[in-house]
XYZ file of C-alpha atoms in Angstrom:
331
model
C -43.724 175.713 -24.130
C -43.411 173.104 -21.406
C -40.012 171.581 -20.577
C -39.716 167.988 -19.341
C -36.965 167.421 -16.802
C -35.898 163.845 -15.953
C -34.014 162.669 -12.846
C -34.887 165.732 -10.683
C -33.930 165.298 -7.063
C -36.246 166.566 -4.274
C -33.934 169.360 -3.271
C -33.451 170.343 -6.902
C -37.113 170.601 -7.884
C -38.035 173.946 -6.304
C -34.831 175.544 -7.763
C -35.750 174.336 -11.300
C -39.344 175.431 -10.990
C -38.405 178.819 -9.664
C -35.722 179.362 -12.330
C -38.051 178.557 -15.203
C -41.104 180.380 -13.753
C -40.688 183.538 -15.820
C -39.861 181.749 -19.035
C -41.411 178.268 -19.611
C -43.537 175.765 -17.769
C -41.461 172.787 -16.515
C -42.589 169.323 -15.541
C -40.159 167.631 -13.172
C -39.882 163.853 -12.926
C -37.824 161.920 -10.375
C -37.334 158.948 -12.891
C -34.256 158.889 -15.001
C -34.228 158.938 -18.750
C -33.534 155.506 -20.226
C -35.117 153.233 -22.855
C -38.076 152.466 -20.608
C -38.884 156.072 -19.747
C -38.053 157.781 -23.031
C -41.655 157.421 -24.386
C -42.834 159.781 -21.595
C -41.139 162.598 -23.538
C -43.444 162.308 -26.515
C -44.706 165.750 -27.408
C -41.991 167.658 -25.523
C -39.676 169.706 -27.818
C -37.161 170.272 -25.004
C -36.020 167.655 -22.502
C -33.658 168.210 -19.606
C -31.556 165.291 -18.295
C -29.268 164.446 -15.455
C -25.770 162.990 -15.547
C -27.011 159.418 -15.160
C -29.429 159.481 -18.061
C -28.972 156.940 -20.810
C -28.789 158.843 -24.101
C -27.545 156.177 -26.468
C -28.882 155.658 -30.016
C -32.144 153.948 -29.122
C -33.121 156.515 -26.541
C -32.293 159.423 -28.798
C -34.297 157.821 -31.692
C -37.285 157.405 -29.365
C -37.026 161.053 -28.286
C -36.671 162.308 -31.853
C -39.678 160.276 -32.986
C -41.659 161.855 -30.217
C -40.797 165.364 -31.269
C -37.859 166.247 -29.016
C -35.437 168.629 -30.651
C -33.344 169.839 -27.788
C -31.571 168.117 -24.856
C -30.377 170.328 -21.977
C -28.196 168.215 -19.778
C -27.766 169.460 -16.211
C -24.111 168.445 -15.798
C -20.660 169.144 -17.151
C -19.976 165.592 -18.222
C -21.616 164.311 -21.421
C -20.062 160.872 -21.962
C -23.606 159.408 -21.570
C -24.825 161.074 -24.837
C -24.140 159.689 -28.310
C -23.444 163.093 -29.878
C -22.960 161.686 -33.450
C -26.470 160.148 -33.396
C -27.984 163.335 -31.847
C -26.478 165.331 -34.737
C -27.727 162.879 -37.339
C -31.248 163.202 -35.864
C -31.027 166.999 -35.950
C -31.216 167.405 -32.164
C -29.525 170.278 -30.331
C -27.531 169.205 -27.243
C -26.247 171.535 -24.523
C -24.542 170.955 -21.189
C -23.414 173.054 -18.251
C -19.795 173.813 -18.926
C -19.141 175.426 -15.551
C -20.345 175.406 -11.938
C -18.649 175.919 -8.644
C -15.387 173.970 -8.680
C -15.185 174.341 -4.913
C -18.137 172.011 -4.374
C -16.352 169.011 -5.934
C -12.846 169.961 -4.587
C -14.101 170.381 -1.118
C -15.968 167.071 -1.202
C -12.917 165.292 -2.526
C -11.100 166.538 0.564
C -13.986 165.476 2.702
C -13.537 161.882 1.381
C -9.749 162.053 1.800
C -9.863 163.195 5.452
C -12.812 160.849 6.291
C -10.846 157.769 5.251
C -7.560 159.062 6.617
C -8.996 159.748 10.079
C -11.383 156.767 10.080
C -14.366 159.058 10.664
C -17.062 156.610 9.612
C -15.698 153.869 11.752
C -15.395 156.165 14.696
C -18.949 157.465 14.283
C -20.393 153.915 14.055
C -18.525 153.038 17.292
C -19.642 155.991 19.295
C -23.297 155.357 18.381
C -22.783 152.065 20.282
C -20.947 153.959 23.049
C -17.686 152.296 22.129
C -15.083 155.021 22.688
C -11.852 153.031 22.026
C -9.218 154.426 19.732
C -7.996 151.110 18.407
C -7.776 151.168 14.594
C -8.570 154.883 14.312
C -5.007 156.243 13.828
C -4.606 158.455 10.810
C -1.719 160.641 9.477
C -0.950 164.355 9.191
C -1.390 165.641 5.663
C 1.122 168.370 6.373
C 4.432 167.522 4.733
C 3.052 164.682 2.654
C 2.661 164.567 -1.118
C -0.592 165.207 -2.939
C -0.782 163.996 -6.535
C -3.426 165.785 -8.598
C -4.420 164.077 -11.896
C -6.161 166.857 -13.807
C -5.405 170.453 -12.873
C -8.333 172.325 -14.409
C -10.765 174.433 -12.240
C -11.571 171.648 -9.828
C -7.980 170.293 -9.653
C -6.766 173.859 -9.017
C -9.325 174.291 -6.148
C -8.150 170.938 -4.682
C -4.523 172.057 -5.005
C -5.149 175.317 -3.146
C -6.569 173.370 -0.182
C -3.595 170.974 -0.366
C -1.311 173.955 -0.313
C -3.104 175.161 2.848
C -2.310 171.807 4.448
C 1.333 172.409 3.667
C 1.685 169.472 1.285
C 4.152 168.836 -1.493
C 2.278 169.145 -4.783
C 2.637 166.959 -7.876
C 0.461 167.468 -10.966
C -0.320 165.610 -14.226
C -2.312 167.050 -17.119
C -2.082 167.668 -20.855
C -1.520 171.343 -20.073
C 0.189 172.926 -17.062
C -1.898 175.322 -14.987
C 0.155 178.460 -14.065
C -1.952 179.019 -10.883
C -0.976 175.542 -9.629
C 2.628 176.157 -10.485
C 2.565 179.393 -8.449
C 1.521 177.279 -5.511
C 4.581 175.145 -5.888
C 3.133 172.311 -8.002
C 5.644 170.274 -10.035
C 4.282 168.590 -13.165
C 5.627 165.035 -13.608
C 4.787 161.915 -15.597
C 1.827 159.984 -14.285
C 3.953 156.973 -13.209
C 6.131 159.311 -11.030
C 3.088 160.993 -9.553
C 1.571 157.620 -8.563
C 4.793 156.268 -7.120
C 5.553 159.328 -4.970
C 2.126 160.568 -3.822
C 0.587 159.811 -0.415
C -2.750 161.126 -1.690
C -3.904 160.636 -5.309
C -7.029 162.502 -6.495
C -8.676 162.413 -9.921
C -10.117 165.508 -11.641
C -10.036 164.631 -15.346
C -12.992 164.197 -17.728
C -14.070 160.740 -18.884
C -13.188 160.157 -22.543
C -11.662 157.342 -24.536
C -8.160 158.501 -23.656
C -8.843 158.561 -19.921
C -11.088 155.397 -19.668
C -9.622 153.359 -16.802
C -6.762 155.845 -16.370
C -6.166 154.111 -13.077
C -5.820 150.504 -14.261
C -4.161 147.497 -12.631
C -0.674 148.761 -13.495
C -1.367 152.243 -12.194
C -2.680 150.835 -8.894
C 0.404 148.673 -8.475
C 2.579 151.747 -9.049
C 1.023 153.528 -6.019
C 2.322 153.389 -2.511
C 0.825 150.560 -0.384
C -0.384 153.119 2.194
C -1.588 155.749 -0.284
C -5.046 157.294 -0.259
C -7.001 157.280 -3.525
C -9.952 159.638 -4.155
C -12.213 159.841 -7.162
C -14.906 162.552 -7.352
C -14.837 162.866 -11.085
C -16.129 159.883 -13.145
C -16.373 156.219 -12.201
C -14.870 155.043 -15.500
C -11.510 156.544 -14.646
C -10.811 153.525 -12.307
C -10.741 149.857 -13.170
C -12.835 148.867 -10.123
C -12.268 145.148 -10.369
C -8.519 145.760 -10.285
C -8.988 148.099 -7.293
C -10.857 145.367 -5.414
C -8.000 142.947 -6.119
C -5.508 145.381 -4.672
C -7.692 146.051 -1.625
C -7.892 142.302 -0.994
C -4.069 142.295 -0.829
C -4.334 144.755 2.093
C -3.125 147.785 0.076
C -3.983 151.444 0.495
C -4.592 153.411 3.608
C -7.956 154.545 2.324
C -10.079 154.875 -0.798
C -12.811 157.520 -1.187
C -15.145 157.100 -4.137
C -18.042 159.436 -4.975
C -18.437 157.821 -8.423
C -18.519 154.264 -9.710
C -18.020 152.984 -13.268
C -21.290 151.040 -13.286
C -23.316 153.520 -11.206
C -26.109 154.058 -13.749
C -29.249 152.382 -12.454
C -27.951 152.418 -8.897
C -26.814 155.858 -7.789
C -29.546 158.381 -6.919
C -31.991 155.504 -6.306
C -33.028 153.682 -3.103
C -31.841 150.086 -3.446
C -31.861 149.303 0.250
C -34.486 146.626 0.035
C -33.127 144.968 -3.042
C -30.385 142.440 -3.615
C -27.449 144.166 -5.356
C -26.444 142.077 -8.420
C -23.212 144.003 -8.867
C -20.673 141.772 -7.146
C -17.879 144.208 -7.588
C -19.672 147.083 -5.853
C -20.995 144.706 -3.143
C -17.444 143.657 -2.367
C -16.046 147.155 -2.598
C -18.233 148.531 0.185
C -17.225 145.729 2.599
C -13.653 146.989 2.960
C -13.180 148.961 6.166
C -10.834 151.453 4.534
C -13.224 152.262 1.676
C -15.907 155.009 1.615
C -18.374 155.122 -1.220
C -20.841 158.032 -1.599
C -23.550 158.459 -4.258
C -22.213 161.058 -6.697
C -22.920 163.951 -4.447
C -19.729 165.985 -4.709
C -21.488 168.670 -6.842
C -24.530 168.796 -4.570
C -24.300 172.135 -2.874
C -26.839 174.941 -2.970
C -24.304 177.076 -4.778
C -23.356 174.583 -7.511
C -26.942 173.326 -8.081
C -28.201 176.885 -8.434
C -25.513 177.596 -11.004
C -26.368 174.420 -12.935
C -30.048 175.282 -12.950
C -29.400 178.866 -14.123
C -27.098 177.651 -16.874
C -29.698 175.090 -18.022
C -32.349 177.861 -18.241
C -29.940 179.956 -20.248
C -29.321 177.019 -22.617
C -33.022 176.627 -23.189
C -33.485 180.328 -23.793
C -30.561 180.364 -26.184
C -32.097 177.490 -28.141
C -35.538 179.102 -28.386
C -33.898 182.362 -29.533
C -31.609 180.637 -32.029
C -28.452 181.640 -30.139
C -25.385 179.519 -29.671
C -23.108 179.522 -26.578
C -20.066 177.688 -25.267
C -22.436 175.155 -23.644
C -23.666 173.798 -26.954
C -22.302 170.418 -27.930
C -24.479 169.872 -30.983
C -25.775 173.076 -32.519
C -29.215 173.685 -33.802
C -29.620 172.544 -37.392
């Protein structure tokens, strides 16, 4: 059986091909799955997709009509998949429920420190041999307050690093994590966390309950000189409201690895095109904002774990087994 994998990055391709070598043939495509590319999957029983694939009703119907019976998504998030339609069409859907939490937590800290210490601005200057320090002053993290929204595996990893910096720790989640509490974290209401934190970081999944968790009111509740980091899902932040606050001169720094309208933009080269997204175009002009292209997970360790889990999901499907990664079981 040959597997069709959409949205495969150049660094990812040899890992996927090697992992599947002893089991199935795999065809890797760099294009993302959407309404335009879905017909390519005709004749493939198993399709593997990336986090930015569009798996709404019309795409799923096209895949099902072409013979696809299993979708193996190479990510933890699955808000891009209409699971009810997939179930109705008799399609099995699996994801990667776990990979290195350190990859995302460490990158969240990379964003936080980069905007705090004005690293991008400093690097741009020194390339022009401008070695002035004007406008480059940051702050010690030691002794300041880190607010962690979502204290699962990634939030816990972020908290451990914050503890190493000697920060006061505030947490918010539907369930308290004993490991974070052992580090001295105090769980408080979201409003209190936002009001008291010097650094706010997001590590919650995107679902209807968390859509625009950081809305206009939440942004106004934050300190004027706070740092905001999002390495989870773009839809957690109302970006238009964030731009409005930035225009008022608020926030010491904002680090975003995700964006709520990133589909069709992130992972692609748009450098020679006019960007029609006015919100994103305005966002990247602020000197205290750093936007990266959904790369927090992108380490050798994490991608290898994602690929291995995807292979296991495919083998489980062909053998009729079910694991914790299955979102819609085989009918």
